């Protein structure tokens, strides 16, 4: 899937917004993962540009990708430190 994202970023710079015009590698990766194109949201644009190069379902509310875990991890590392350990108590 990582390769498909890279292919998307490199190959879609001037691509139409239709999923049929996405790179074949990306479509194949999504199909192999069982992810329909309707479940994907993409926004590709230049910083400061008024319009997007590619805008696919970007306004559709979706659950965030697993990369959001990085935000939580960063906050935990900053607040608790990398050596923090949790104490788990078990009651019978």
XYZ file of N, CA, C and O in Angstrom:
368
model
N 0.833 -1.196 0.000
C 0.000 0.000 0.000
C 0.873 1.255 0.000
O 0.503 2.251 -0.568
N 2.031 1.207 0.677
C 2.913 2.373 0.689
C 3.371 2.732 -0.708
O 3.463 3.892 -1.057
N 3.654 1.713 -1.507
C 4.078 1.957 -2.879
C 2.967 2.631 -3.665
O 3.221 3.509 -4.483
N 1.731 2.241 -3.407
C 0.602 2.824 -4.119
C 0.445 4.296 -3.791
O 0.134 5.104 -4.661
N 0.686 4.670 -2.551
C 0.580 6.073 -2.163
C 1.653 6.885 -2.863
O 1.398 7.980 -3.358
N 2.870 6.348 -2.948
C 3.944 7.038 -3.641
C 3.618 7.181 -5.115
O 3.814 8.246 -5.703
N 3.094 6.134 -5.712
C 2.706 6.190 -7.119
C 1.646 7.259 -7.319
O 1.698 8.017 -8.274
N 0.686 7.333 -6.399
C -0.363 8.348 -6.495
C 0.233 9.741 -6.474
O -0.087 10.580 -7.309
N 1.109 9.992 -5.539
C 1.697 11.323 -5.400
C 2.503 11.712 -6.626
O 2.473 12.857 -7.060
N 3.214 10.765 -7.217
C 4.053 11.080 -8.366
C 3.293 11.108 -9.691
O 3.596 11.913 -10.556
N 2.307 10.226 -9.827
C 1.656 10.077 -11.124
C 0.388 10.889 -11.294
O -0.082 11.059 -12.403
N -0.187 11.402 -10.234
C -1.471 12.097 -10.330
C -1.340 13.612 -10.372
O -2.313 14.309 -10.145
N -0.180 14.119 -10.630
C -0.006 15.564 -10.563
C -0.951 16.315 -11.494
O -1.371 17.416 -11.191
N -1.291 15.717 -12.597
C -2.224 16.376 -13.510
C -3.374 15.446 -13.886
O -3.988 15.616 -14.915
N -3.663 14.474 -13.050
C -4.682 13.473 -13.370
C -6.087 14.007 -13.121
O -6.299 14.804 -12.222
N -7.046 13.545 -13.905
C -8.440 13.893 -13.632
C -8.882 13.297 -12.298
O -8.264 12.390 -11.779
N -9.966 13.809 -11.763
C -10.431 13.389 -10.440
C -11.151 12.044 -10.452
O -11.515 11.556 -9.416
N -11.353 11.443 -11.602
C -12.048 10.164 -11.671
C -11.119 9.036 -11.232
O -9.958 8.984 -11.628
N -11.637 8.113 -10.416
C -10.834 6.992 -9.931
C -10.362 6.105 -11.081
O -9.340 5.442 -10.963
N -11.089 6.085 -12.198
C -10.660 5.274 -13.336
C -9.358 5.815 -13.936
O -8.649 5.090 -14.617
N -9.026 7.063 -13.669
C -7.801 7.662 -14.194
C -6.652 7.619 -13.195
O -5.581 8.125 -13.476
N -6.874 7.012 -12.038
C -5.781 6.846 -11.071
C -4.789 5.856 -11.654
O -5.139 5.021 -12.478
N -3.544 5.889 -11.198
C -2.565 4.904 -11.687
C -3.050 3.476 -11.422
O -3.660 3.187 -10.389
N -2.767 2.586 -12.368
C -3.211 1.192 -12.256
C -2.672 0.540 -10.990
O -3.365 -0.276 -10.366
N -1.460 0.904 -10.595
C -0.868 0.328 -9.384
C -1.697 0.676 -8.158
O -1.945 -0.173 -7.305
N -2.142 1.916 -8.067
C -2.949 2.343 -6.930
C -4.287 1.610 -6.921
O -4.715 1.092 -5.892
N -4.941 1.559 -8.072
C -6.218 0.853 -8.149
C -6.060 -0.626 -7.794
O -6.887 -1.192 -7.087
N -4.974 -1.248 -8.247
C -4.730 -2.661 -7.942
C -4.485 -2.871 -6.452
O -4.990 -3.827 -5.862
N -3.718 -1.978 -5.821
C -3.445 -2.092 -4.384
C -4.724 -1.937 -3.564
O -4.949 -2.669 -2.603
N -5.558 -0.981 -3.948
C -6.822 -0.782 -3.240
C -7.723 -1.999 -3.412
O -8.328 -2.470 -2.450
N -7.806 -2.518 -4.622
C -8.647 -3.693 -4.884
C -8.134 -4.905 -4.110
O -8.921 -5.651 -3.519
N -6.806 -5.092 -4.087
C -6.228 -6.233 -3.369
C -6.467 -6.122 -1.869
O -6.586 -7.130 -1.179
N -6.562 -4.896 -1.375
C -6.813 -4.673 0.051
C -8.291 -4.675 0.381
O -8.666 -4.565 1.543
N -9.144 -4.739 -0.643
C -10.584 -4.728 -0.425
C -11.118 -3.350 -0.069
O -12.157 -3.226 0.581
N -10.424 -2.304 -0.501
C -10.829 -0.932 -0.186
C -11.487 -0.317 -1.416
O -10.826 -0.094 -2.431
N -12.788 -0.017 -1.352
C -13.438 0.628 -2.499
C -12.995 2.087 -2.617
O -12.659 2.720 -1.619
N -12.985 2.602 -3.841
C -12.551 3.985 -4.041
C -13.445 4.977 -3.307
O -12.998 6.058 -2.948
N -14.702 4.584 -3.040
C -15.608 5.477 -2.311
C -15.171 5.646 -0.855
O -15.577 6.592 -0.183
N -14.344 4.734 -0.358
C -13.882 4.787 1.035
C -12.561 5.539 1.169
O -11.987 5.600 2.248
N -12.089 6.118 0.064
C -10.805 6.811 0.062
C -11.035 8.306 -0.084
O -11.883 8.738 -0.861
N -10.281 9.093 0.664
C -10.293 10.539 0.522
C -8.897 11.017 0.212
O -7.947 10.682 0.910
N -8.753 11.774 -0.870
C -7.440 12.265 -1.290
C -7.504 13.763 -1.562
O -8.484 14.255 -2.113
N -6.460 14.448 -1.182
C -6.329 15.862 -1.541
C -4.869 16.108 -1.841
O -4.009 15.922 -0.986
N -4.572 16.458 -3.064
C -3.213 16.717 -3.492
C -3.172 18.118 -4.066
O -3.920 18.441 -4.985
N -2.331 18.957 -3.496
C -2.246 20.320 -3.978
C -0.939 20.975 -3.592
O -0.239 20.513 -2.693
N -0.607 22.032 -4.284
C 0.589 22.790 -3.971
C 0.307 23.694 -2.784
O -0.799 24.228 -2.636
N 1.307 23.878 -1.950
C 1.165 24.753 -0.787
C 0.864 26.163 -1.276
O 1.560 26.699 -2.136
N -0.177 26.743 -0.747
C -0.547 28.110 -1.098
C -1.398 28.236 -2.351
O -1.871 29.322 -2.664
N -1.598 27.155 -3.078
C -2.404 27.207 -4.300
C -3.882 27.269 -3.935
O -4.319 26.706 -2.939
N -4.652 27.950 -4.757
C -6.084 28.111 -4.492
C -6.882 26.870 -4.870
O -7.942 26.626 -4.307
N -6.395 26.088 -5.826
C -7.128 24.907 -6.259
C -6.265 23.661 -6.083
O -5.045 23.723 -6.082
N -6.946 22.526 -5.960
C -6.258 21.247 -5.775
C -5.877 20.653 -7.123
O -6.553 20.859 -8.123
N -4.796 19.889 -7.127
C -4.417 19.127 -8.304
C -5.313 17.903 -8.404
O -5.759 17.526 -9.471
N -5.580 17.284 -7.263
C -6.465 16.132 -7.199
C -7.298 16.255 -5.941
O -6.770 16.467 -4.857
N -8.600 16.159 -6.091
C -9.509 16.250 -4.953
C -10.541 15.144 -5.091
O -11.388 15.186 -5.969
N -10.435 14.121 -4.259
C -11.332 12.969 -4.325
C -11.907 12.723 -2.941
O -11.205 12.322 -2.033
N -13.181 12.975 -2.748
C -13.874 12.759 -1.471
C -13.224 13.483 -0.296
O -13.341 13.040 0.843
N -12.530 14.579 -0.534
C -11.832 15.257 0.564
C -12.798 15.899 1.558
O -12.433 16.111 2.711
N -14.022 16.162 1.153
C -14.992 16.758 2.058
C -15.870 15.740 2.773
O -16.715 16.102 3.588
N -15.658 14.459 2.495
C -16.451 13.402 3.106
C -15.887 13.051 4.479
O -14.704 12.746 4.591
N -16.697 13.101 5.534
C -16.186 12.723 6.863
C -15.771 11.245 6.884
O -16.495 10.383 6.414
N -14.576 10.992 7.409
C -14.039 9.627 7.506
C -13.247 9.492 8.793
O -12.795 10.479 9.359
N -13.071 8.249 9.224
C -12.189 8.006 10.360
C -10.756 8.264 9.911
O -10.382 7.908 8.798
N -9.947 8.881 10.759
C -8.572 9.180 10.348
C -7.756 7.901 10.154
O -8.016 6.881 10.775
N -6.758 8.013 9.318
C -5.862 6.880 9.075
C -5.023 6.592 10.307
O -4.976 7.374 11.261
N -4.346 5.471 10.289
C -3.558 5.073 11.452
C -2.414 6.038 11.736
O -1.821 5.978 12.807
N -2.127 6.940 10.811
C -1.076 7.921 11.068
C -1.450 8.862 12.208
O -0.579 9.493 12.792
N -2.733 8.930 12.552
C -3.144 9.761 13.690
C -2.560 9.231 14.992
O -2.434 9.951 15.970
N -2.192 7.943 15.005
C -1.555 7.378 16.196
C -0.237 8.078 16.489
O 0.213 8.124 17.628
N 0.391 8.618 15.458
C 1.653 9.324 15.646
C 1.461 10.568 16.506
O 2.334 10.919 17.305
N 0.339 11.245 16.354
C 0.059 12.433 17.162
C -0.064 12.050 18.635
O 0.526 12.689 19.513
N -0.802 10.979 18.907
C -0.957 10.500 20.279
C 0.380 10.052 20.854
O 0.720 10.354 22.002
N 1.165 9.345 20.056
C 2.474 8.869 20.512
C 3.401 10.033 20.814
O 4.102 10.037 21.842
N 3.422 11.038 19.971
C 4.259 12.211 20.207
C 3.862 12.912 21.499
O 4.716 13.267 22.313
N 2.561 13.077 21.716
C 2.088 13.723 22.943
C 2.492 12.903 24.169
O 2.952 13.452 25.177
N 2.347 11.580 24.091
C 2.720 10.725 25.217
C 4.208 10.787 25.490
O 4.633 10.866 26.654
N 5.011 10.780 24.444
C 6.458 10.857 24.631
C 6.874 12.190 25.244
O 7.750 12.242 26.101
N 6.240 13.276 24.806
C 6.583 14.584 25.353
C 6.132 14.725 26.806
O 6.834 15.298 27.627
N 4.953 14.215 27.136
C 4.419 14.352 28.491
C 5.006 13.336 29.466
O 5.302 13.677 30.620
N 5.165 12.100 29.032
C 5.572 11.029 29.934
C 7.043 10.645 29.797
O 7.621 10.089 30.718
N 7.637 10.913 28.645
C 9.020 10.537 28.408
C 9.129 9.135 27.840
O 8.235 8.305 28.033
N 10.230 8.841 27.142
C 10.381 7.538 26.490
C 10.605 6.378 27.461
O 10.439 5.228 27.099
N 10.970 6.662 28.708
C 11.242 5.589 29.668
C 10.026 5.262 30.542
O 10.122 4.422 31.434
N 8.898 5.911 30.298
C 7.707 5.693 31.126
C 7.190 4.267 30.979
O 7.158 3.711 29.890
N 6.808 3.670 32.078
C 6.167 2.354 32.053
C 4.849 2.446 32.806
O 4.719 3.204 33.759
N 3.874 1.701 32.333
C 2.568 1.661 32.969
C 2.548 0.554 34.002
O 3.140 -0.497 33.815
N 1.852 0.795 35.070
C 1.655 -0.232 36.092
C 0.236 -0.765 35.917
O -0.744 -0.033 36.024
N 0.155 -2.035 35.647
C -1.133 -2.685 35.460
C -1.446 -3.525 36.678
O -0.670 -4.376 37.061
N -2.572 -3.257 37.290
C -2.990 -4.019 38.445
C -4.074 -5.006 38.034
O -4.960 -4.682 37.257
N -3.979 -6.201 38.568
C -4.954 -7.250 38.275
C -5.656 -7.612 39.582
O -5.021 -7.857 40.581
N -6.977 -7.596 39.527
C -7.777 -7.957 40.688
C -8.527 -9.245 40.439
O -8.998 -9.489 39.323
N -8.638 -10.073 41.457
C -9.363 -11.327 41.324
C -10.599 -11.277 42.192
O -10.586 -10.813 43.297
